[in-house]
Amino acid sequence: MEFRLIDRIRELTGQPRDDVKLGIGDDGAVLAMPAGRELVMAIDTMVEGTHFLPGTAAADLGWKSLAVNLSDLAAMGAEPAWAMLALTLPRADADFVEGFAEGFAQLAGRYRLALVGGDTTGGPLCLSVAVHGFVPPGQALTRTGARIGDEVMVTGTLGDAVAGLFALRDPPLDDAHRAALRQSLVDRLTRPEPRVAAGIALRGLATACVDISDGLLADLGHICEGSRVGAELEASQLPRSAALRELHGDDESLQLALGGGDNYELCFTVPPERVAQVQSTLAGIGCPMTRIARIVDGAGVHVRAADGSPQAITMKGWEHFA
Ligand code: ADP
Ligand code: MG
């Protein structure tokens, strides 16, 4: 039974890549590293009831379990190449595997990423994906390179995914317009778009970079800690979608943007003299970017309201479902 499922996964996720010498089917995968590249690896696990709601569509889980990993590669400035998948399933559910592999393949196909192996076992539903990508030597983006005076930028909009999670818990809306806005937020939760092209474009330009998985405050906090600096953030500057503002208002959308996780935008630092170049580079690949903060001497992220007074924070970090 298990082998039929694995065959199906192989059929659905096969990507022709010359560097895959031996993929799914043997005891291990054999992969050829491109000359003059460093290997970047990341792994992320999603557990039912902790990272996603029971009953989430299999295709959405396939997409997202890869997306969150591609987002880690993006934050490192790496070009995706290979993945491995550890599936833990309560039962040998062919429909689930089919849907999962389809969602996974939809995203993998965009990056010519090949699934080269994995493991399939029985147990509580749990999806673990590992990804491998390449960077030119010494060019990986890290959390440790931010310097005092750097500008802090963020791609896209913040807070949508956590609002999507709340929307799934709340009773449905009658108003068709508001229901459509809500759906756009739910889509951000279930089908995040990793900023792979932006991460690659930021090589040699950004001094530090993270992806926003735990929430802006937590993740910008990681840059501050890693780089031994502080950040002054102006809350009113935070980019928020029209849907988030309309459904949650100015104050609440601000809190969601500061604390909401599962967002998968990139937050990065740039020396002031390079901001214009970064702006045009990201504009060239259609990636929106907003300046949100400045790196300062000190520690931690200090959030100010538009009038300069300290901004109250009511939501901190990612809240798990359970
Ligand atoms: P072994 O017992 O040698 O570890 P398995 O029977 O677990 O091998 O797996 C057989 C082949 O199928 C291996 O190449 C493995 O990488 C692959 N495989 C198993 N499960 C998955 C999965 N969920 N996704 C992708 N490949 C898988
Ligand atoms: Mg074996």
XYZ file of C-alpha atoms and ligand atoms in Angstrom:
350
model
C 0.000 0.000 0.000
C 2.674 2.410 1.056
C 4.639 1.782 -2.146
C 1.668 2.656 -4.348
C 1.362 5.947 -2.507
C 5.061 6.668 -2.989
C 4.769 5.835 -6.700
C 1.931 8.317 -6.972
C 3.958 10.983 -5.202
C 6.820 10.362 -7.622
C 4.534 10.622 -10.652
C 3.009 13.879 -9.497
C 6.147 15.627 -8.294
C 8.665 14.534 -10.929
C 10.715 17.437 -12.260
C 13.332 16.865 -14.928
C 16.647 18.021 -13.510
C 20.042 16.917 -14.767
C 21.516 17.237 -11.286
C 19.237 14.493 -9.866
C 21.317 11.389 -10.551
C 19.025 9.168 -8.496
C 15.701 10.332 -7.074
C 12.820 8.563 -5.319
C 13.171 4.775 -5.284
C 16.508 3.832 -3.799
C 17.812 3.950 -0.253
C 19.058 7.461 -0.795
C 19.040 10.232 -3.392
C 22.199 11.022 -5.381
C 22.538 14.668 -6.343
C 25.200 16.571 -8.258
C 26.191 19.892 -6.737
C 26.768 22.652 -9.308
C 30.387 23.777 -9.403
C 31.151 26.877 -7.359
C 27.989 26.947 -5.286
C 27.289 26.558 -1.584
C 24.390 24.394 -0.398
C 21.678 25.958 1.785
C 19.376 23.544 3.643
C 16.225 24.153 5.676
C 13.459 22.012 7.172
C 10.025 22.815 8.571
C 7.371 20.583 10.091
C 3.622 21.196 10.188
C 1.573 19.305 12.796
C -2.206 19.051 12.600
C -3.851 21.078 15.351
C -0.671 23.070 15.982
C 0.232 24.533 12.586
C -2.998 23.961 10.677
C -6.641 23.318 11.499
C -7.978 19.759 11.262
C -9.850 19.396 7.973
C -7.538 21.690 5.975
C -7.596 20.676 2.282
C -4.778 18.280 1.350
C -3.745 20.390 -1.677
C -3.419 23.482 0.528
C -1.195 21.504 2.914
C 0.966 20.280 0.027
C 1.428 23.846 -1.198
C 2.036 25.342 2.210
C 4.433 22.689 3.532
C 6.703 23.516 0.586
C 5.993 27.280 0.635
C 7.175 27.743 4.217
C 10.434 26.004 3.312
C 10.940 27.974 0.103
C 10.438 31.071 2.225
C 13.413 30.019 4.361
C 15.516 29.574 1.215
C 14.308 32.988 0.014
C 15.422 34.569 3.287
C 18.883 33.102 2.686
C 18.979 34.343 -0.922
C 19.120 30.751 -2.166
C 17.888 29.315 -5.448
C 15.665 26.244 -4.738
C 16.691 22.878 -6.207
C 15.681 19.778 -4.257
C 13.296 18.695 -1.494
C 12.573 15.701 0.730
C 9.224 14.916 2.304
C 8.466 13.028 5.515
C 4.754 12.210 5.623
C 3.123 10.871 8.786
C -0.431 9.808 8.056
C -3.122 8.409 10.372
C -4.029 5.926 7.597
C -2.976 5.107 4.025
C -5.329 7.667 2.495
C -4.811 7.712 -1.301
C -7.049 10.779 -1.774
C -5.097 12.761 0.777
C -1.753 11.820 -0.778
C -3.045 12.659 -4.247
C -4.288 16.092 -3.161
C -1.174 16.795 -1.130
C 1.147 15.862 -4.003
C -0.863 18.026 -6.411
C -0.616 21.109 -4.188
C 3.081 20.443 -3.604
C 3.748 19.959 -7.331
C 1.913 23.170 -8.253
C 4.429 25.223 -6.296
C 7.451 22.982 -6.997
C 6.854 23.320 -10.756
C 7.283 27.068 -10.606
C 10.837 26.687 -9.352
C 11.795 23.471 -11.150
C 12.279 21.988 -7.693
C 12.546 18.189 -7.613
C 11.246 16.015 -4.780
C 14.089 13.520 -4.482
C 13.036 11.342 -1.569
C 11.353 11.078 1.775
C 9.734 8.814 4.276
C 6.159 7.651 4.847
C 4.964 6.407 8.235
C 1.773 5.980 10.265
C 0.824 8.305 13.110
C -0.870 11.647 13.848
C -0.970 13.820 10.693
C 2.379 15.554 10.373
C 4.113 16.974 7.282
C 7.815 17.626 7.247
C 9.612 19.046 4.221
C 13.334 19.689 3.836
C 14.647 21.868 1.013
C 18.054 22.395 -0.553
C 19.139 25.407 -2.553
C 22.252 27.090 -3.908
C 24.065 30.372 -3.365
C 27.326 31.708 -4.771
C 30.083 31.252 -2.158
C 29.788 33.666 0.750
C 26.629 35.301 -0.591
C 23.971 33.731 1.631
C 21.848 36.372 3.370
C 21.916 35.991 7.156
C 20.483 37.573 10.299
C 23.804 38.891 11.504
C 24.879 41.606 9.080
C 22.647 44.587 9.972
C 24.601 47.790 10.723
C 23.657 50.948 12.599
C 22.071 53.391 10.142
C 20.692 50.660 7.841
C 17.103 51.035 6.686
C 14.712 48.157 7.434
C 12.438 47.055 4.598
C 9.607 44.590 4.258
C 8.080 43.031 1.137
C 4.321 42.837 0.504
C 1.742 43.367 3.257
C 1.683 42.246 6.886
C -1.002 40.721 9.121
C -3.152 39.105 6.438
C -2.494 35.460 7.315
C -3.326 35.724 10.996
C -6.512 37.605 10.090
C -7.277 34.725 7.705
C -6.909 32.308 10.609
C -9.342 34.340 12.722
C -11.740 34.400 9.757
C -11.745 30.594 9.613
C -12.766 30.460 13.270
C -15.473 33.140 13.049
C -19.026 32.550 11.801
C -19.461 33.154 8.022
C -20.385 36.651 6.788
C -23.612 37.381 4.867
C -22.237 40.480 3.149
C -20.727 39.255 -0.168
C -18.189 42.095 -0.370
C -16.835 41.449 3.122
C -16.884 37.682 2.542
C -14.689 38.184 -0.558
C -12.243 40.364 1.392
C -12.120 37.691 4.054
C -11.411 35.004 1.493
C -8.414 36.985 0.242
C -7.020 36.891 3.794
C -7.704 33.151 4.133
C -5.820 32.636 0.843
C -2.780 34.360 2.347
C -2.932 31.800 5.171
C -3.444 28.674 3.079
C -1.459 29.549 -0.069
C 1.460 31.766 0.937
C 3.685 32.958 -1.929
C 7.332 32.612 -0.929
C 9.487 35.595 -2.007
C 12.077 33.473 -3.779
C 12.898 35.917 -6.588
C 13.197 38.804 -4.129
C 15.581 36.837 -1.900
C 17.833 36.030 -4.842
C 17.717 39.649 -6.048
C 18.789 40.873 -2.593
C 22.112 38.996 -2.658
C 24.933 41.471 -2.363
C 22.463 44.285 -1.555
C 20.817 43.432 1.787
C 23.028 43.313 4.876
C 20.631 40.998 6.782
C 17.404 39.181 5.968
C 14.722 36.991 7.628
C 11.385 35.700 6.493
C 8.424 36.650 8.645
C 7.066 33.384 9.996
C 6.638 34.231 13.690
C 5.503 37.865 13.265
C 7.343 41.068 12.340
C 8.333 42.017 15.899
C 9.693 38.561 16.657
C 11.507 38.166 13.346
C 12.968 41.678 13.169
C 13.966 40.942 16.769
C 15.992 38.005 15.415
C 17.934 40.354 13.105
C 18.553 42.733 16.030
C 19.761 39.933 18.260
C 21.892 38.310 15.561
C 23.415 41.636 14.509
C 23.693 43.064 18.084
C 21.758 46.199 17.188
C 18.344 47.740 17.880
C 15.558 48.934 15.566
C 13.281 51.989 15.680
C 10.038 51.118 13.956
C 7.269 53.537 13.009
C 4.018 51.614 13.337
C 1.990 53.797 10.970
C 4.369 52.870 8.116
C 3.528 49.161 8.216
C 2.137 48.005 4.846
C -1.344 46.529 5.236
C -3.715 45.222 2.587
C -6.948 47.051 1.815
C -8.824 43.920 2.941
C -7.109 43.911 6.332
C -7.763 47.609 6.902
C -11.392 47.400 5.856
C -12.202 44.342 7.971
C -10.139 45.177 11.045
C -9.773 48.969 11.116
C -6.599 50.980 11.629
C -5.672 50.065 15.229
C -6.376 46.365 15.053
C -4.775 45.918 11.614
C -1.656 47.564 13.056
C -1.499 45.039 15.889
C -2.028 42.164 13.465
C 0.737 43.522 11.221
C 3.151 43.804 14.168
C 2.458 40.451 15.785
C 0.742 38.204 13.261
C 2.707 35.179 12.079
C 2.538 32.816 9.113
C 3.174 35.747 6.828
C 6.220 34.716 4.729
C 7.247 38.167 3.570
C 10.924 39.112 3.771
C 12.256 41.660 6.249
C 15.732 42.926 5.391
C 18.210 45.688 6.052
C 19.932 47.922 3.507
C 22.530 50.683 3.899
C 20.926 54.057 3.019
C 23.086 54.552 -0.091
C 21.774 51.283 -1.575
C 18.048 51.859 -0.935
C 17.344 53.320 -4.387
C 19.068 50.400 -6.100
C 17.101 47.875 -4.005
C 13.893 49.745 -4.747
C 14.390 49.572 -8.505
C 15.632 45.970 -8.386
C 12.534 44.757 -6.527
C 10.238 46.932 -8.647
C 11.790 45.227 -11.670
C 10.551 41.831 -10.462
C 7.161 43.181 -9.358
C 7.838 42.814 -5.635
C 6.370 45.585 -3.469
C 8.602 46.913 -0.699
C 8.106 49.367 2.162
C 10.601 51.066 4.447
C 9.451 50.415 8.016
C 12.311 51.035 10.425
C 15.913 52.062 10.981
C 18.706 50.128 12.664
C 20.072 51.931 15.730
C 22.635 51.383 18.450
C 21.104 49.313 21.256
C 18.965 46.194 21.465
C 15.451 45.080 20.572
C 12.688 46.591 18.458
C 11.216 49.891 19.669
C 7.834 50.700 18.149
C 6.648 54.305 17.886
C 3.302 55.774 16.920
C 3.129 58.512 14.239
C 3.450 61.253 16.918
C 6.650 59.683 18.243
C 5.153 58.267 21.447
C 5.706 54.566 22.263
C 3.166 52.341 20.509
C 1.212 49.962 22.763
C 1.596 46.328 21.669
C -1.332 44.040 22.416
C -0.448 41.015 20.309
C 2.960 39.417 20.621
C 4.306 36.790 18.277
C 2.610 33.858 16.695
C -0.364 32.326 18.469
C -0.680 28.628 17.745
C -4.145 27.245 17.111
C -4.256 24.790 19.976
P 13.841 2.769 3.066
O 13.061 1.697 3.752
O 15.070 2.290 2.353
O 14.087 3.954 3.927
P 11.380 3.615 1.924
O 10.606 2.362 1.686
O 11.060 4.409 3.135
O 12.916 3.282 1.861
O 11.254 4.552 0.680
C 11.444 4.077 -0.628
C 11.793 5.239 -1.523
O 10.704 6.131 -1.568
C 12.998 6.033 -1.049
O 13.709 6.478 -2.182
C 12.395 7.205 -0.347
O 13.231 8.354 -0.412
C 11.097 7.403 -1.129
N 9.983 7.950 -0.313
C 9.365 7.386 0.732
N 8.380 8.168 1.214
C 8.386 9.276 0.460
C 7.629 10.472 0.440
N 6.654 10.714 1.329
N 7.932 11.395 -0.474
C 8.931 11.198 -1.362
N 9.662 10.092 -1.429
C 9.421 9.142 -0.520
Mg 16.556 1.355 2.684
